[in-house]
Coordinates of C-alpha atoms in Angstrom, one line a residue:
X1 CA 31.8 -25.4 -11.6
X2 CA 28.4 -27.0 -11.4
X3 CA 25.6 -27.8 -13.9
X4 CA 23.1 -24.9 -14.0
X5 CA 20.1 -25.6 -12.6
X6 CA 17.6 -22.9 -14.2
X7 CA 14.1 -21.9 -13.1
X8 CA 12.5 -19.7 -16.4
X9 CA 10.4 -17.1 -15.5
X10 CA 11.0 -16.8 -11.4
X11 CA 14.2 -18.0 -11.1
X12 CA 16.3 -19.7 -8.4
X13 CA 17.0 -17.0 -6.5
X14 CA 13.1 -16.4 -5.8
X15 CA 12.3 -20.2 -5.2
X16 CA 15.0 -19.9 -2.1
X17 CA 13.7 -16.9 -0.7
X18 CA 9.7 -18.4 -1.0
X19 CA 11.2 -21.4 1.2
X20 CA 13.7 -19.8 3.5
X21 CA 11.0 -16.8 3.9
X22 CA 8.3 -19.7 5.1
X23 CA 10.7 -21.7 7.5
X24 CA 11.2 -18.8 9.7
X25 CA 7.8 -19.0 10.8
X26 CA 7.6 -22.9 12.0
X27 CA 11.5 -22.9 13.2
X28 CA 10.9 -19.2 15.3
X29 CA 8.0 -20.7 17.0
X30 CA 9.4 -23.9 17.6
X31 CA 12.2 -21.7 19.6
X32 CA 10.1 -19.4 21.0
X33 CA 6.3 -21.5 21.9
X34 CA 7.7 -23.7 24.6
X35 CA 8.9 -20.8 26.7
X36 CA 5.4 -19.7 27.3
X37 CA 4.5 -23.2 27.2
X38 CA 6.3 -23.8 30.5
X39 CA 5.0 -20.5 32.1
X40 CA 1.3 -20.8 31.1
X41 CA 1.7 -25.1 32.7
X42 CA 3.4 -23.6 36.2
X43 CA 0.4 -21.1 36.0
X44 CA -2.2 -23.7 35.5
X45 CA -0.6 -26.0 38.4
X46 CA -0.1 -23.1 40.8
X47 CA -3.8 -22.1 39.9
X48 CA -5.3 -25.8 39.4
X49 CA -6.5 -24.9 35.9
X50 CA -7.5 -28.1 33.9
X51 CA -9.0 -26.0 30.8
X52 CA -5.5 -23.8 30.7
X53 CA -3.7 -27.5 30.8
X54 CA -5.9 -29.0 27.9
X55 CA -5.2 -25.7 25.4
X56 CA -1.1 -26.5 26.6
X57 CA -1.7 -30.2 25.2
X58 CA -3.6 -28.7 21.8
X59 CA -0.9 -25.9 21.8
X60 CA 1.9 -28.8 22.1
X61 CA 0.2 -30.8 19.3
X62 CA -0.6 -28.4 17.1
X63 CA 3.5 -27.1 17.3
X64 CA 4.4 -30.8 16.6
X65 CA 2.6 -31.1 13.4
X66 CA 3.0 -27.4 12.0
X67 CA 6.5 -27.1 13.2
X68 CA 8.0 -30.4 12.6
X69 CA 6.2 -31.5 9.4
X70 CA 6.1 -27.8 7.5
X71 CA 9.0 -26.9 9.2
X72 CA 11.3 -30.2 8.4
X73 CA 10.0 -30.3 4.8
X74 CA 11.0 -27.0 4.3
X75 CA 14.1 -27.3 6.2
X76 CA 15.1 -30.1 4.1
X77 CA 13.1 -27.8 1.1
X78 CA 15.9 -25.2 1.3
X79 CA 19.1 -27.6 1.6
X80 CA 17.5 -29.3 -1.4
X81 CA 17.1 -26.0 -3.3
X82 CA 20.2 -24.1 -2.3
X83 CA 22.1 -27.1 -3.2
X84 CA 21.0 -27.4 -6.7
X85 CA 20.9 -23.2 -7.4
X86 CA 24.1 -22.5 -5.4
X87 CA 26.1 -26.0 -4.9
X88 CA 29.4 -23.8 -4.6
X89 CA 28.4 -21.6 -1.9
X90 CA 26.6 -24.4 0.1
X91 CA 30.0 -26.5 -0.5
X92 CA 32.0 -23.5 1.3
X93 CA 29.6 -23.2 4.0
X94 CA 30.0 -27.3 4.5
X95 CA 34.1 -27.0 4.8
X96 CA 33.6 -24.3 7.0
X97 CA 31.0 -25.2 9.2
X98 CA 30.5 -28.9 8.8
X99 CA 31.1 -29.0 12.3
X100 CA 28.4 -26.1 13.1
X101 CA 26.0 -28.2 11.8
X102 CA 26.9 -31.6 13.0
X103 CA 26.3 -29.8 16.7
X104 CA 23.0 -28.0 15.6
X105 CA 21.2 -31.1 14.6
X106 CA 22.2 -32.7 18.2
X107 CA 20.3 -30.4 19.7
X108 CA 17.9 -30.6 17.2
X109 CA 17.4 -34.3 18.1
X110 CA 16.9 -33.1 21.5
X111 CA 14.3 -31.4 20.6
X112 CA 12.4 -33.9 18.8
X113 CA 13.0 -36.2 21.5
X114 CA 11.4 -33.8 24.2
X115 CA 8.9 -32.8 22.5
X116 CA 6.7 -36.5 21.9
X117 CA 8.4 -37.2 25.1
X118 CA 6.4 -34.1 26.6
X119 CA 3.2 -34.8 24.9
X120 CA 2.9 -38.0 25.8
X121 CA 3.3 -38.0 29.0
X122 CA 1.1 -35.4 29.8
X123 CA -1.0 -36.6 33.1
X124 CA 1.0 -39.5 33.4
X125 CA 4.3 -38.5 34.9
X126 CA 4.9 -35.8 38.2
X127 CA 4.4 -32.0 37.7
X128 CA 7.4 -30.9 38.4
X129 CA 9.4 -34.0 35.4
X130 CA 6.8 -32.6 32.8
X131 CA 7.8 -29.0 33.3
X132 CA 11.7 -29.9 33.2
X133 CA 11.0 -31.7 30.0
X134 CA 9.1 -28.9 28.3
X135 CA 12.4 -26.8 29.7
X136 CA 14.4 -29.0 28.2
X137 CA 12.9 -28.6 25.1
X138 CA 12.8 -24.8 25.1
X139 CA 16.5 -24.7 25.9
X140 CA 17.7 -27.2 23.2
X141 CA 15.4 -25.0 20.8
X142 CA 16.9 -21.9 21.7
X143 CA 20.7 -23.4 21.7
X144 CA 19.8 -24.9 18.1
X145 CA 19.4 -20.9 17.2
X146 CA 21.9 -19.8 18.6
X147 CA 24.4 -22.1 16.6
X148 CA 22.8 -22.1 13.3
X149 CA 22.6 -17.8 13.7
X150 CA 26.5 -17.9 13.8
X151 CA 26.4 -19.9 10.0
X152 CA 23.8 -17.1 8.7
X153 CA 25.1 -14.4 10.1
X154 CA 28.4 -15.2 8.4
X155 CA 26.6 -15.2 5.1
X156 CA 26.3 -11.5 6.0
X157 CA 29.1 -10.3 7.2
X158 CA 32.1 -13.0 7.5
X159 CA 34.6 -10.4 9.4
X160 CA 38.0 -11.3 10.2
X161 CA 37.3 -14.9 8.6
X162 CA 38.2 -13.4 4.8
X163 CA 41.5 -13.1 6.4
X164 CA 42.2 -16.0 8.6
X165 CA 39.8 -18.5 7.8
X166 CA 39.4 -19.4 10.9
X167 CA 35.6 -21.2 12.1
X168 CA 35.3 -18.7 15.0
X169 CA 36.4 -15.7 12.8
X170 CA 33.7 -16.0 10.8
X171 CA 30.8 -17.8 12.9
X172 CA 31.0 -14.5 16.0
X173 CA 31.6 -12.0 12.8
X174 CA 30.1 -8.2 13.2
X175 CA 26.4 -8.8 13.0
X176 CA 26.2 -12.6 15.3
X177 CA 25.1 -11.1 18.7
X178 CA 22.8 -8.3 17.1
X179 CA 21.4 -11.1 14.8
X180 CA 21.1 -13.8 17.7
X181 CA 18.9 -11.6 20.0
X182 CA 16.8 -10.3 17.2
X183 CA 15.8 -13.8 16.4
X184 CA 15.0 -14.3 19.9
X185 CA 13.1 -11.5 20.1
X186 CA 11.3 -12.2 17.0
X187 CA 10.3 -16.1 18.2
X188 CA 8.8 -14.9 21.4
X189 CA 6.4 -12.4 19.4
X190 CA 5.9 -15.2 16.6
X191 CA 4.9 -17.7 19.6
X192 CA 2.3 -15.0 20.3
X193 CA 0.8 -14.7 17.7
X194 CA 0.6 -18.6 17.1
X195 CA -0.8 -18.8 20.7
X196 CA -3.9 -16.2 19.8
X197 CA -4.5 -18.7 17.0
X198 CA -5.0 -21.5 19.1
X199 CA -6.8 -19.8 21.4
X200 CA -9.0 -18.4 19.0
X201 CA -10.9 -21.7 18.4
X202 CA -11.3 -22.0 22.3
X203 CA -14.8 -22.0 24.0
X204 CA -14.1 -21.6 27.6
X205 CA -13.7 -17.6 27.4
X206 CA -11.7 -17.7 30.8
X207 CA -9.0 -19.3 29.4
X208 CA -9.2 -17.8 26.1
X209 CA -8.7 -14.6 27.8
X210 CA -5.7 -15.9 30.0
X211 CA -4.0 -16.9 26.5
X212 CA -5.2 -14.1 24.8
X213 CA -3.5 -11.7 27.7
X214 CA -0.3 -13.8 27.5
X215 CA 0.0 -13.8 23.8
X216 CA -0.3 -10.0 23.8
X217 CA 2.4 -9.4 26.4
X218 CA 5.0 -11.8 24.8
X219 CA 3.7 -10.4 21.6
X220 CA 4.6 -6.7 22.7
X221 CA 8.0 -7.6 24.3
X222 CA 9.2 -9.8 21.7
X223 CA 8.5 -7.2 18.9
X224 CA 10.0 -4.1 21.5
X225 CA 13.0 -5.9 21.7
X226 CA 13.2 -7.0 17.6
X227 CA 12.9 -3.3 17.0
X228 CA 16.0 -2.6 19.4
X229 CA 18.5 -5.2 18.3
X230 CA 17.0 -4.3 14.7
X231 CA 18.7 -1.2 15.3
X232 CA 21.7 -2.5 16.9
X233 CA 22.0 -4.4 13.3
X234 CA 21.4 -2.1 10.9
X235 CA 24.1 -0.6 12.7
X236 CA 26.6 -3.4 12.1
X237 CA 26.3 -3.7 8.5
X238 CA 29.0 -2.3 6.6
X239 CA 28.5 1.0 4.9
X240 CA 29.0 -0.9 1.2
X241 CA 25.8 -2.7 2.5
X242 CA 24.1 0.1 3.5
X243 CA 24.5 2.1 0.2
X244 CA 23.4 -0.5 -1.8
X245 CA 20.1 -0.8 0.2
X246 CA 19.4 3.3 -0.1
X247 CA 20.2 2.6 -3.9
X248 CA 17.7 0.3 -4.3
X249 CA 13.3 1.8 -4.8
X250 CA 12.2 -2.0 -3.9
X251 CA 14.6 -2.8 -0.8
X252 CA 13.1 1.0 0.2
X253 CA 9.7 -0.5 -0.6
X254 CA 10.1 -3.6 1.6
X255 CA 11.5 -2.1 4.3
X256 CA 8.2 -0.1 4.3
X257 CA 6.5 -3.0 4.4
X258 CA 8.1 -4.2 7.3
X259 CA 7.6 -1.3 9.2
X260 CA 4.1 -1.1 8.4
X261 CA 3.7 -4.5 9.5
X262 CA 5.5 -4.0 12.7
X263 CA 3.3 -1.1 13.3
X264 CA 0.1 -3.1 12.4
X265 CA 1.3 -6.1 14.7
X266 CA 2.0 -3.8 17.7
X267 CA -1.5 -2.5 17.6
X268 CA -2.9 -5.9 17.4
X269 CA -1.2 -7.5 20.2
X270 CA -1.7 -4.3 22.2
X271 CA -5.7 -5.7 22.3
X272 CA -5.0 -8.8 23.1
X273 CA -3.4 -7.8 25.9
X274 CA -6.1 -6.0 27.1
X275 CA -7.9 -9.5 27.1
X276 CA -10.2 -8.0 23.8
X277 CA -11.4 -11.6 23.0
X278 CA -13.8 -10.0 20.7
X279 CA -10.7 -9.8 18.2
X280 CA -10.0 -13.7 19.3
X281 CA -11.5 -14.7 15.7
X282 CA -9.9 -17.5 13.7
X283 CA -10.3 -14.9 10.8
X284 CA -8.2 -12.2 12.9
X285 CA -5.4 -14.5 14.3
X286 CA -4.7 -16.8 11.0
X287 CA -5.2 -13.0 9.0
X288 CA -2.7 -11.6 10.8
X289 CA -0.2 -14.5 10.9
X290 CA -0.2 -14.1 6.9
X291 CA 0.5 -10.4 7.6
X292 CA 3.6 -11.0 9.7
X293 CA 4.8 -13.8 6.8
X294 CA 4.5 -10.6 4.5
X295 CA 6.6 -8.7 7.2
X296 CA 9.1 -11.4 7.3
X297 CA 9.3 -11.7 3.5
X298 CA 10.0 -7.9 3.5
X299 CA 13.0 -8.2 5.9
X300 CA 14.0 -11.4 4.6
X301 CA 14.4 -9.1 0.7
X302 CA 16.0 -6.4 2.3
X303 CA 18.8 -8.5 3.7
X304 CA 19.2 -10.4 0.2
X305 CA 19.8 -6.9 -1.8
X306 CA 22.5 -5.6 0.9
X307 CA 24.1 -9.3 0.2
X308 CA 24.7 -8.5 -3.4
X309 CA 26.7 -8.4 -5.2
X310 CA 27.8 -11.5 -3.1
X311 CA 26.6 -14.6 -1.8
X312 CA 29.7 -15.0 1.1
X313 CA 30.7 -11.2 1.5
X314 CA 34.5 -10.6 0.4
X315 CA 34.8 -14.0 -1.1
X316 CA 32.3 -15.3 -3.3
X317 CA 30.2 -13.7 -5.4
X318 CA 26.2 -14.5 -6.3
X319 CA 26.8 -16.2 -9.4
X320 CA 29.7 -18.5 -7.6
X321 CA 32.3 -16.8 -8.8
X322 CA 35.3 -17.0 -6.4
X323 CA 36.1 -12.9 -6.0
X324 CA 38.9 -12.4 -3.9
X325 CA 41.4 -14.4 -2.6
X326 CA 41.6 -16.2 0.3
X327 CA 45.1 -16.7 1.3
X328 CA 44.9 -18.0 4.5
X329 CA 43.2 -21.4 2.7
X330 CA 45.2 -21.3 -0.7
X331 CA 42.1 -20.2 -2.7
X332 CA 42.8 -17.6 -5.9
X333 CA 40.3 -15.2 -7.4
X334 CA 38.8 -16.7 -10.4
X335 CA 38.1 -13.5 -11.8
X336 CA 41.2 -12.9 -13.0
X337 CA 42.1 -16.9 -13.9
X338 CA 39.0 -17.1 -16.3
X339 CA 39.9 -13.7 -17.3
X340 CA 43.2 -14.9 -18.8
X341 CA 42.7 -19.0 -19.7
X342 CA 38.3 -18.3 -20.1
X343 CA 35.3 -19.4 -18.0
X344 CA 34.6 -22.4 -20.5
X345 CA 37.8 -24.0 -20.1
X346 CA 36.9 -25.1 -16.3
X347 CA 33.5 -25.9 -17.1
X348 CA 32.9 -29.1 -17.5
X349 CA 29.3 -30.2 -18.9
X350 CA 29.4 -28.5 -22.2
X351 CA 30.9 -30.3 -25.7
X352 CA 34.6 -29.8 -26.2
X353 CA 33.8 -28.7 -29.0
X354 CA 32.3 -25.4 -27.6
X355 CA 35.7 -24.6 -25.1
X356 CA 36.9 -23.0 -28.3
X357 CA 34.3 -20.4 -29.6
X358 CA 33.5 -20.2 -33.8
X359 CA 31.3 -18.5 -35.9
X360 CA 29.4 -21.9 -35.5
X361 CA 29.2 -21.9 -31.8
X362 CA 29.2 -19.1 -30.6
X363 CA 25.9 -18.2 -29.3
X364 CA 25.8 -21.3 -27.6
X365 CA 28.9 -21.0 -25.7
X366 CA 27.6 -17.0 -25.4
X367 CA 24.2 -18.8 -23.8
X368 CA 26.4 -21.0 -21.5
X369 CA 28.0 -18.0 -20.0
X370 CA 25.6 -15.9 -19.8
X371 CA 23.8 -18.4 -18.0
X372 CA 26.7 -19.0 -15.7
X373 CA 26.9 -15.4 -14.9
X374 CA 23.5 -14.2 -14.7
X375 CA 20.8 -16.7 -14.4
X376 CA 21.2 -16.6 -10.4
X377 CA 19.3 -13.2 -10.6
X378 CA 18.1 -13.1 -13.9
X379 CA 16.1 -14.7 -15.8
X380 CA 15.9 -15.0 -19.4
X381 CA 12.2 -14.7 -20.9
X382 CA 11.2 -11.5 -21.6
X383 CA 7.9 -11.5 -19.1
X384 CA 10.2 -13.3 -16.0
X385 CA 11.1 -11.8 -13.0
X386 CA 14.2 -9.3 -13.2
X387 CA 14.0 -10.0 -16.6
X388 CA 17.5 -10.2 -18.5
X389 CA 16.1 -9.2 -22.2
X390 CA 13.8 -6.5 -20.3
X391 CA 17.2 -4.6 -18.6
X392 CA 19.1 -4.8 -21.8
X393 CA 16.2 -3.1 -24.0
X394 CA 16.0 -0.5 -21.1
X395 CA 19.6 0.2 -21.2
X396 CA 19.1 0.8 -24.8
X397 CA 22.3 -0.2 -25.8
X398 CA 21.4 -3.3 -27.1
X399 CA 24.2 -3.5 -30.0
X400 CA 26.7 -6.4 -29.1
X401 CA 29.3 -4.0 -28.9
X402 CA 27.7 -1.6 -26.7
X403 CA 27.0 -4.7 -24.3
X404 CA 30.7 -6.2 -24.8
X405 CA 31.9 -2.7 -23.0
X406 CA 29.2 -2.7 -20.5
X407 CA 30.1 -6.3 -19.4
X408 CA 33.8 -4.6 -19.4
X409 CA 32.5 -1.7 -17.0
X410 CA 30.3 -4.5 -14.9
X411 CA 32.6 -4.4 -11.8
X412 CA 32.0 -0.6 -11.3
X413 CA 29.0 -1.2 -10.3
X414 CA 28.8 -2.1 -6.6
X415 CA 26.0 -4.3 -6.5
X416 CA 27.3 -6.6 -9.5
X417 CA 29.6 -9.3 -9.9
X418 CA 32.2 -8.3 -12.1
X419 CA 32.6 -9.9 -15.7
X420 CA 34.3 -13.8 -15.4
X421 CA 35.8 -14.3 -18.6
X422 CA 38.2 -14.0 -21.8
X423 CA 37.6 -11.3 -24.6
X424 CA 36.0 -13.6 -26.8
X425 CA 33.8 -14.7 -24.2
X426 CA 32.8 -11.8 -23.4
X427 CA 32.0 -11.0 -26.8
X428 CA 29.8 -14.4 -26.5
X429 CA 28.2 -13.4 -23.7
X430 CA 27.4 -9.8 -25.1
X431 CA 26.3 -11.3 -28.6
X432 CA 23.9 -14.1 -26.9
X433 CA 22.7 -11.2 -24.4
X434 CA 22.2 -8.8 -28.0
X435 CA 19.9 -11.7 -30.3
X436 CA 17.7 -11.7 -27.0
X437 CA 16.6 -8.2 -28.0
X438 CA 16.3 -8.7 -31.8
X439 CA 19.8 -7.5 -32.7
X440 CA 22.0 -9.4 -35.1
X441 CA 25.3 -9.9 -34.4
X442 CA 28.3 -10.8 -36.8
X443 CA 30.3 -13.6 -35.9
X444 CA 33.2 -12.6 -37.4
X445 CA 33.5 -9.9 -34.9
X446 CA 32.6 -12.4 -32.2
X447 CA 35.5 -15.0 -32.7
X448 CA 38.2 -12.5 -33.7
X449 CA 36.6 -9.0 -32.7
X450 CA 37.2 -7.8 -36.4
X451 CA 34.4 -6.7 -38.4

């Protein structure tokens, strides 16, 4: 086990999703943009356009700066954060996929390489060596998704690997290929919609129009083809997935959301491709970039709440837990280990003193597991987000014995982790949980469960 890292009021569950939900937008364009990059240059050659080649170079710059500043800060943004909220899980992706990686951020090089390589030498070098670098570019881009959707996609549905172990087992589980060609739908139709923001601070309304048209028909397709393989998805996940999603008002309410702003974003770049330039506005395009973030924030929810009550499916649950057993690597559930010796015995930054819970100590140590257990989706003020205090006063059994056999009952549930721990810890956990409604608890009953 690892320190807990805690964020009151939002916490560190939310702070991941704000990042991860962010870095879709600069790493799905920086796949998707230089596709249309290379058609609209061979255009402007074929056609001897100059003003279609100058709004490539400003397209190309502005992708270097928003893609590989935003997008590499928050990049590094969501390492840093997963790693201090969930070092366990990002530890188990590492010794699985270590290698993964190391191949993703080759190609990732690539790409950095390509792309100051292609900007710089616009005008300078042949025609036909700039286009095969922006190609190059595009295709390292696209091969960098296609690894990295294999490591994510596992996150979601690991398949054979919770029996085997094995890299390919889990990195082409259930949902890779349906995940892999949504995401390249979805970076064409993010491309444009980046493009009609570009364009939308052009003067020369012939090319604004030509960009405009383009934007609108990669636009189109890319979202046509998200709403297939969306389907094909859906269709992938397992039905303990599924059921948690119906039972859940707020994933119901995102998805909503998503479809709404699907629906809105169809419309839009269904003018654009009628070469509308009238709707061209920097106002329009940047508006309706934030509306696709909502979109993607939507999705992005959805998925998290069909995750739970796990953060690797089978294995390991959201609060780090280890569920299940994994024989094929050695690896026993903890559940039923901390069950028998306690959760405080392998955790290491408390006092000793506190492994061993008294009528002195024990609503720290209660704090300490609770934390442990919970603070991954809870927090613990009573005004935070998925307030812990707020769902024991609605469950209005906040007596510390009402709790202790709720916390007994919490792996019935199938979107919770089940309780980690010895009786008395879970007596701890129930009276800590109890004082943060008001209740008082006595410790007697705590450390020997006698009154």
């Amino acid at each position: 086990m690892y320190p807990i890292f805690e964020f009151p009021g939002i916490g560190g569950g939310m702070i991941i999703a704000l990042i991860a939900t962010f870095h879709i937008l600069p790493c799905h364009l920086a796949t998707g943009g230089f596709w249309m990059t290379y058609l609209l240059e061979r255009k402007a050659y074929k056609e001897d356009r100059p003003a279609l080649l100058e709004f490539i170079k400003k397209f190309t710059l502005l992708v270097l700066v928003f893609c590989f500043v935003t997008g590499s800060l928050t990049g590094v943004g969501i390492w840093f954060a997963s790693t201090i909220i969930s070092p366990r899980a990002i530890s188990s992706l590492i010794h699985n996929y270590v290698w993964g990686w190391a191949t993703e951020w080759v190609f990732f090089i690539i790409e950095i390489v390509s792309i100051y390589v292609y900007y710089y030498t616009f005008g300078k070098i042949s025609q036909k060596a700039h286009l095969r670098i922006g190609l190059i570019y595009a295709m390292a881009a696209w091969i960098s998704m296609v690894i990295i959707t294999g490591i994510l996609a596992f996150m979601m549905t690991p398949g054979k690997w919770v029996e085997t172990g094995g890299f390919f087992d889990g990195f082409f589980n259930p949902t890779y290929w349906p995940q892999l060609f949504f995401r390249t739908s979805m970076m064409f139709a993010i491309a444009g919609a980046y493009a009609a923001v570009v364009a939308s601070f052009l003067k020369d309304q012939e090319t604004k129009k030509t960009v405009i048209k383009t934007a609108g028909i990669w636009g189109l397709a890319g979202l046509a083809g998200a709403a297939l393989f969306g389907f094909w998805y859906y269709a992938k996940l397992p039905a303990r997935t599924m059921d948690i999603i119906a039972a859940f008002a707020y994933a119901k309410t995102m998805f909503t959301i998503s479809l709404a702003v699907a629906a809105i974003t169809g419309i839009y770049f269904a003018v654009l491709l009628l070469g509308v330039t009238g709707i061209a506005k920097p106002l329009v395009t940047i508006g309706m970039t934030l509306v696709i973030f909502v979109g993607i924030g939507g999705g992005e929810s959805v998925r998290e709440i069909g995750r739970r009550p796990y953060l690797i499916p089978g294995y390991m649950y959201s609060n780090q837990v280890i569920a299940h057993d994994l024989e094929a690597k050695g690896i026993s559930s903890e559940v039923d280990r901390f069950s028998e010796t306690g959760m405080l015995a392998d955790y290491y930054f408390i006092p000793d003193g506190w492994r061993q819970i008294t009528a002195e100590n024990y609503l720290k140590a209660g704090e300490t597991i609770t934390k442990l257990q919970c603070v991954i989706c809870h927090t613990m003020e009573v005004d935070g987000r998925s307030s812990l205090p707020k769902l024991v006063a609605a469950m209005g059994t906040t007596a510390a014995e009402d709790l202790y056999s709720f916390l007994e009952s919490l792996g019935d549930y199938p979107y919770m982790p089940a309780f980690a721990g010895s009786d008395v810890e879970r007596r701890a956990a129930s009276a800590f949980m109890a004082t943060l409604v008001g209740e008082e608890v006595d410790p007697r009953w705590v450390v020997s469960g006698d009154q």
